[in-house]
PDB file of C-alpha atoms in Angstrom:
ATOM      1  CA  UNK A 361     -93.520  44.933 142.456  1.00  0.00           C
ATOM      2  CA  UNK A 362     -95.181  46.775 139.502  1.00  0.00           C
ATOM      3  CA  UNK A 363     -92.457  48.588 137.191  1.00  0.00           C
ATOM      4  CA  UNK A 364     -92.915  52.045 136.605  1.00  0.00           C
ATOM      5  CA  UNK A 365     -93.500  53.754 133.429  1.00  0.00           C
ATOM      6  CA  UNK A 366     -91.791  56.340 132.116  1.00  0.00           C
ATOM      7  CA  UNK A 367     -91.074  58.686 129.154  1.00  0.00           C
ATOM      8  CA  UNK A 368     -89.224  61.268 128.264  1.00  0.00           C
ATOM      9  CA  UNK A 369     -89.881  65.585 127.384  1.00  0.00           C
ATOM     10  CA  UNK A 370     -87.696  66.563 124.849  1.00  0.00           C
ATOM     11  CA  UNK A 371     -87.490  69.082 122.418  1.00  0.00           C
ATOM     12  CA  UNK A 372     -85.263  68.709 119.305  1.00  0.00           C
ATOM     13  CA  UNK A 373     -84.694  69.911 116.148  1.00  0.00           C
ATOM     14  CA  UNK A 374     -83.438  67.378 113.289  1.00  0.00           C
ATOM     15  CA  UNK A 375     -80.918  69.159 111.369  1.00  0.00           C
ATOM     16  CA  UNK A 376     -81.374  67.201 107.796  1.00  0.00           C
ATOM     17  CA  UNK A 377     -85.059  67.796 107.600  1.00  0.00           C
ATOM     18  CA  UNK A 378     -83.653  71.443 108.209  1.00  0.00           C
ATOM     19  CA  UNK A 379     -81.445  71.869 105.175  1.00  0.00           C
ATOM     20  CA  UNK A 380     -83.671  69.837 103.216  1.00  0.00           C
ATOM     21  CA  UNK A 381     -86.185  72.248 103.919  1.00  0.00           C
ATOM     22  CA  UNK A 382     -83.776  75.417 103.103  1.00  0.00           C
ATOM     23  CA  UNK A 383     -82.991  73.510  99.691  1.00  0.00           C
ATOM     24  CA  UNK A 384     -86.764  73.226  99.100  1.00  0.00           C
ATOM     25  CA  UNK A 385     -87.498  76.957  99.751  1.00  0.00           C
ATOM     26  CA  UNK A 386     -84.370  77.866  97.735  1.00  0.00           C
ATOM     27  CA  UNK A 387     -85.519  76.093  94.978  1.00  0.00           C
ATOM     28  CA  UNK A 388     -88.887  77.887  95.117  1.00  0.00           C
ATOM     29  CA  UNK A 389     -87.536  81.102  95.659  1.00  0.00           C
ATOM     30  CA  UNK A 390     -85.329  80.722  91.959  1.00  0.00           C
ATOM     31  CA  UNK A 391     -88.825  79.969  90.279  1.00  0.00           C
ATOM     32  CA  UNK A 392     -90.570  82.625  91.903  1.00  0.00           C
ATOM     33  CA  UNK A 393     -91.421  85.838  89.759  1.00  0.00           C
ATOM     34  CA  UNK A 394     -91.447  88.022  92.482  1.00  0.00           C
ATOM     35  CA  UNK A 395     -88.278  86.964  93.726  1.00  0.00           C
ATOM     36  CA  UNK A 396     -86.696  87.516  90.325  1.00  0.00           C
ATOM     37  CA  UNK A 397     -83.396  89.473  90.221  1.00  0.00           C
ATOM     38  CA  UNK A 398     -83.670  89.925  94.160  1.00  0.00           C
ATOM     39  CA  UNK A 399     -80.619  88.819  96.246  1.00  0.00           C
ATOM     40  CA  UNK A 400     -82.722  86.432  98.417  1.00  0.00           C
ATOM     41  CA  UNK A 401     -80.912  83.592  99.998  1.00  0.00           C
ATOM     42  CA  UNK A 402     -81.235  81.226 103.010  1.00  0.00           C
ATOM     43  CA  UNK A 403     -78.375  79.809 104.365  1.00  0.00           C
ATOM     44  CA  UNK A 404     -77.657  77.050 107.169  1.00  0.00           C
ATOM     45  CA  UNK A 405     -74.760  77.820 109.820  1.00  0.00           C
ATOM     46  CA  UNK A 406     -74.621  75.506 112.237  1.00  0.00           C
ATOM     47  CA  UNK A 407     -77.268  76.428 114.405  1.00  0.00           C
ATOM     48  CA  UNK A 408     -78.759  79.086 112.862  1.00  0.00           C
ATOM     49  CA  UNK A 409     -80.378  79.814 109.540  1.00  0.00           C
ATOM     50  CA  UNK A 410     -79.195  82.808 107.942  1.00  0.00           C
ATOM     51  CA  UNK A 411     -82.007  85.000 105.675  1.00  0.00           C
ATOM     52  CA  UNK A 412     -80.922  87.759 103.414  1.00  0.00           C
ATOM     53  CA  UNK A 413     -82.915  89.605 101.064  1.00  0.00           C
ATOM     54  CA  UNK A 414     -83.311  93.460  99.110  1.00  0.00           C
ATOM     55  CA  UNK A 415     -85.693  95.098 101.729  1.00  0.00           C
ATOM     56  CA  UNK A 416     -87.587  93.858 104.399  1.00  0.00           C
ATOM     57  CA  UNK A 417     -90.392  93.492 102.610  1.00  0.00           C
ATOM     58  CA  UNK A 418     -88.831  90.601 100.705  1.00  0.00           C
ATOM     59  CA  UNK A 419     -87.263  89.132 103.890  1.00  0.00           C
ATOM     60  CA  UNK A 420     -90.919  88.640 105.198  1.00  0.00           C
ATOM     61  CA  UNK A 421     -92.003  86.619 102.017  1.00  0.00           C
ATOM     62  CA  UNK A 422     -89.133  84.732 102.234  1.00  0.00           C
ATOM     63  CA  UNK A 423     -89.395  83.502 106.034  1.00  0.00           C
ATOM     64  CA  UNK A 424     -93.512  82.722 104.884  1.00  0.00           C
ATOM     65  CA  UNK A 425     -91.456  80.462 102.376  1.00  0.00           C
ATOM     66  CA  UNK A 426     -88.743  79.071 104.955  1.00  0.00           C
ATOM     67  CA  UNK A 427     -91.607  78.469 107.400  1.00  0.00           C
ATOM     68  CA  UNK A 428     -94.183  76.451 104.988  1.00  0.00           C
ATOM     69  CA  UNK A 429     -91.454  74.373 103.998  1.00  0.00           C
ATOM     70  CA  UNK A 430     -90.270  73.775 107.530  1.00  0.00           C
ATOM     71  CA  UNK A 431     -93.946  72.651 108.208  1.00  0.00           C
ATOM     72  CA  UNK A 432     -94.287  70.546 105.324  1.00  0.00           C
ATOM     73  CA  UNK A 433     -90.767  68.417 106.676  1.00  0.00           C
ATOM     74  CA  UNK A 434     -92.516  68.345 110.517  1.00  0.00           C
ATOM     75  CA  UNK A 435     -89.687  70.808 111.724  1.00  0.00           C
ATOM     76  CA  UNK A 436     -91.414  72.651 114.673  1.00  0.00           C
ATOM     77  CA  UNK A 437     -91.391  76.267 113.428  1.00  0.00           C
ATOM     78  CA  UNK A 438     -91.704  77.146 117.401  1.00  0.00           C
ATOM     79  CA  UNK A 439     -87.858  76.213 118.180  1.00  0.00           C
ATOM     80  CA  UNK A 440     -87.313  79.178 116.026  1.00  0.00           C
ATOM     81  CA  UNK A 441     -86.103  82.341 117.324  1.00  0.00           C
ATOM     82  CA  UNK A 442     -85.569  85.260 115.479  1.00  0.00           C
ATOM     83  CA  UNK A 443     -83.147  87.845 116.003  1.00  0.00           C
ATOM     84  CA  UNK A 444     -83.472  91.482 114.942  1.00  0.00           C
ATOM     85  CA  UNK A 445     -83.156  92.528 111.526  1.00  0.00           C
ATOM     86  CA  UNK A 446     -79.857  94.084 110.480  1.00  0.00           C
ATOM     87  CA  UNK A 447     -77.986  95.722 107.414  1.00  0.00           C
ATOM     88  CA  UNK A 448     -75.897  93.805 105.303  1.00  0.00           C
ATOM     89  CA  UNK A 449     -73.769  94.183 102.744  1.00  0.00           C
ATOM     90  CA  UNK A 450     -74.843  95.373  98.947  1.00  0.00           C
ATOM     91  CA  UNK A 451     -78.000  97.166 100.326  1.00  0.00           C
ATOM     92  CA  UNK A 452     -79.258  93.776 101.322  1.00  0.00           C
ATOM     93  CA  UNK A 453     -81.075  92.477 104.795  1.00  0.00           C
ATOM     94  CA  UNK A 454     -80.442  89.734 106.745  1.00  0.00           C
ATOM     95  CA  UNK A 455     -81.759  88.216 109.646  1.00  0.00           C
ATOM     96  CA  UNK A 456     -80.591  85.374 111.550  1.00  0.00           C
ATOM     97  CA  UNK A 457     -83.237  82.553 113.082  1.00  0.00           C
ATOM     98  CA  UNK A 458     -81.809  80.278 115.937  1.00  0.00           C
ATOM     99  CA  UNK A 459     -82.484  76.484 116.144  1.00  0.00           C
ATOM    100  CA  UNK A 460     -83.572  75.849 119.900  1.00  0.00           C
ATOM    101  CA  UNK A 461     -82.407  72.701 121.052  1.00  0.00           C
ATOM    102  CA  UNK A 462     -83.481  71.270 124.381  1.00  0.00           C
ATOM    103  CA  UNK A 463     -85.819  72.443 126.976  1.00  0.00           C
ATOM    104  CA  UNK A 464     -84.356  75.179 128.990  1.00  0.00           C
ATOM    105  CA  UNK A 465     -84.480  75.785 132.738  1.00  0.00           C
ATOM    106  CA  UNK A 466     -87.400  78.623 132.216  1.00  0.00           C
ATOM    107  CA  UNK A 467     -89.603  75.781 130.286  1.00  0.00           C
ATOM    108  CA  UNK A 468     -88.454  73.049 132.116  1.00  0.00           C
ATOM    109  CA  UNK A 469     -90.163  75.157 135.386  1.00  0.00           C
ATOM    110  CA  UNK A 470     -93.313  75.620 133.667  1.00  0.00           C
ATOM    111  CA  UNK A 471     -93.433  71.886 132.549  1.00  0.00           C
ATOM    112  CA  UNK A 472     -92.583  70.602 136.193  1.00  0.00           C
ATOM    113  CA  UNK A 473     -95.529  73.497 137.363  1.00  0.00           C
ATOM    114  CA  UNK A 474     -98.070  71.819 135.014  1.00  0.00           C
ATOM    115  CA  UNK A 475     -97.471  68.265 135.733  1.00  0.00           C
ATOM    116  CA  UNK A 476     -97.937  68.903 139.584  1.00  0.00           C
ATOM    117  CA  UNK A 477    -101.182  70.997 138.832  1.00  0.00           C
ATOM    118  CA  UNK A 478    -102.489  67.828 137.067  1.00  0.00           C
ATOM    119  CA  UNK A 479    -102.911  66.400 140.645  1.00  0.00           C
ATOM    120  CA  UNK A 480    -101.487  62.870 138.930  1.00  0.00           C
ATOM    121  CA  UNK A 481     -99.067  60.555 140.968  1.00  0.00           C
ATOM    122  CA  UNK A 482     -95.926  60.805 138.315  1.00  0.00           C
ATOM    123  CA  UNK A 483     -92.751  61.835 139.409  1.00  0.00           C
ATOM    124  CA  UNK A 484     -90.520  64.704 136.784  1.00  0.00           C
ATOM    125  CA  UNK A 485     -86.626  64.595 137.039  1.00  0.00           C
ATOM    126  CA  UNK A 486     -84.921  67.105 134.922  1.00  0.00           C
ATOM    127  CA  UNK A 487     -81.939  65.606 133.359  1.00  0.00           C
ATOM    128  CA  UNK A 488     -80.309  68.219 130.977  1.00  0.00           C
ATOM    129  CA  UNK A 489     -81.905  69.293 128.390  1.00  0.00           C
ATOM    130  CA  UNK A 490     -85.075  67.072 129.211  1.00  0.00           C
ATOM    131  CA  UNK A 491     -87.149  65.774 131.519  1.00  0.00           C
ATOM    132  CA  UNK A 492     -88.418  62.334 132.451  1.00  0.00           C
ATOM    133  CA  UNK A 493     -91.421  61.512 133.619  1.00  0.00           C
ATOM    134  CA  UNK A 494     -92.372  58.067 135.438  1.00  0.00           C
ATOM    135  CA  UNK A 495     -95.577  56.357 137.409  1.00  0.00           C
ATOM    136  CA  UNK A 496     -97.238  53.581 138.468  1.00  0.00           C
ATOM    137  CA  UNK A 497    -100.120  54.058 136.437  1.00  0.00           C
ATOM    138  CA  UNK A 498     -99.591  54.665 131.884  1.00  0.00           C
ATOM    139  CA  UNK A 499    -102.960  56.141 132.210  1.00  0.00           C
ATOM    140  CA  UNK A 500    -101.516  58.686 134.419  1.00  0.00           C
ATOM    141  CA  UNK A 501     -98.896  59.439 131.796  1.00  0.00           C
ATOM    142  CA  UNK A 502    -101.080  59.451 129.228  1.00  0.00           C
ATOM    143  CA  UNK A 503    -102.905  62.308 130.604  1.00  0.00           C
ATOM    144  CA  UNK A 504     -99.486  64.012 131.830  1.00  0.00           C
ATOM    145  CA  UNK A 505     -98.911  64.059 127.678  1.00  0.00           C
ATOM    146  CA  UNK A 506    -102.408  65.465 127.012  1.00  0.00           C
ATOM    147  CA  UNK A 507    -102.004  68.275 129.607  1.00  0.00           C
ATOM    148  CA  UNK A 508     -98.571  69.401 128.198  1.00  0.00           C
ATOM    149  CA  UNK A 509    -100.058  69.151 124.445  1.00  0.00           C
ATOM    150  CA  UNK A 510    -102.663  71.761 125.732  1.00  0.00           C
ATOM    151  CA  UNK A 511    -100.096  73.958 127.524  1.00  0.00           C
ATOM    152  CA  UNK A 512     -98.869  76.913 125.663  1.00  0.00           C
ATOM    153  CA  UNK A 513     -95.124  77.009 125.586  1.00  0.00           C
ATOM    154  CA  UNK A 514     -92.201  78.528 124.117  1.00  0.00           C
ATOM    155  CA  UNK A 515     -90.570  75.500 122.639  1.00  0.00           C
ATOM    156  CA  UNK A 516     -92.456  72.142 120.692  1.00  0.00           C
ATOM    157  CA  UNK A 517     -92.423  69.348 122.702  1.00  0.00           C
ATOM    158  CA  UNK A 518     -92.115  65.740 122.052  1.00  0.00           C
ATOM    159  CA  UNK A 519     -92.788  62.380 123.968  1.00  0.00           C
ATOM    160  CA  UNK A 520     -89.873  59.567 123.527  1.00  0.00           C
ATOM    161  CA  UNK A 521     -88.380  56.829 125.174  1.00  0.00           C
ATOM    162  CA  UNK A 522     -92.347  55.869 126.365  1.00  0.00           C
ATOM    163  CA  UNK A 523     -92.174  52.522 128.589  1.00  0.00           C
TER     164      UNK A 523
END
């Protein structure tokens, strides 16, 4: 009897890479002319990125710098969920961006629907914040990965433990 092949679908953000991207972004902000004399800052508090700047325009520029550094460090920017802009002390504005770790139930259902609609002979199993896909044929698993890469989902997916 042939052993089933499998892989896991996960959505993870590596916090050390986020920390590195934030420190590189802060170095750039300190040297940029348009941020000269501004109270702009980016920090990481547990699983939240906190952006602080003088006004909403500078906050958007700060966000652009941070996103460019996250992309260079291969951090999925789809996994950032921004909160609303709020007033902070000293006449500044603050915005929090939550790092989404794992696949929530809604996205897991969407992924299962995509896999079932593909018509491939594979089985899916939701395990906490990841999904395991098993099948007898490795080509079917490759087609599942291709279908999920084409799908428009709210989170970035990684495919691990391919056996």
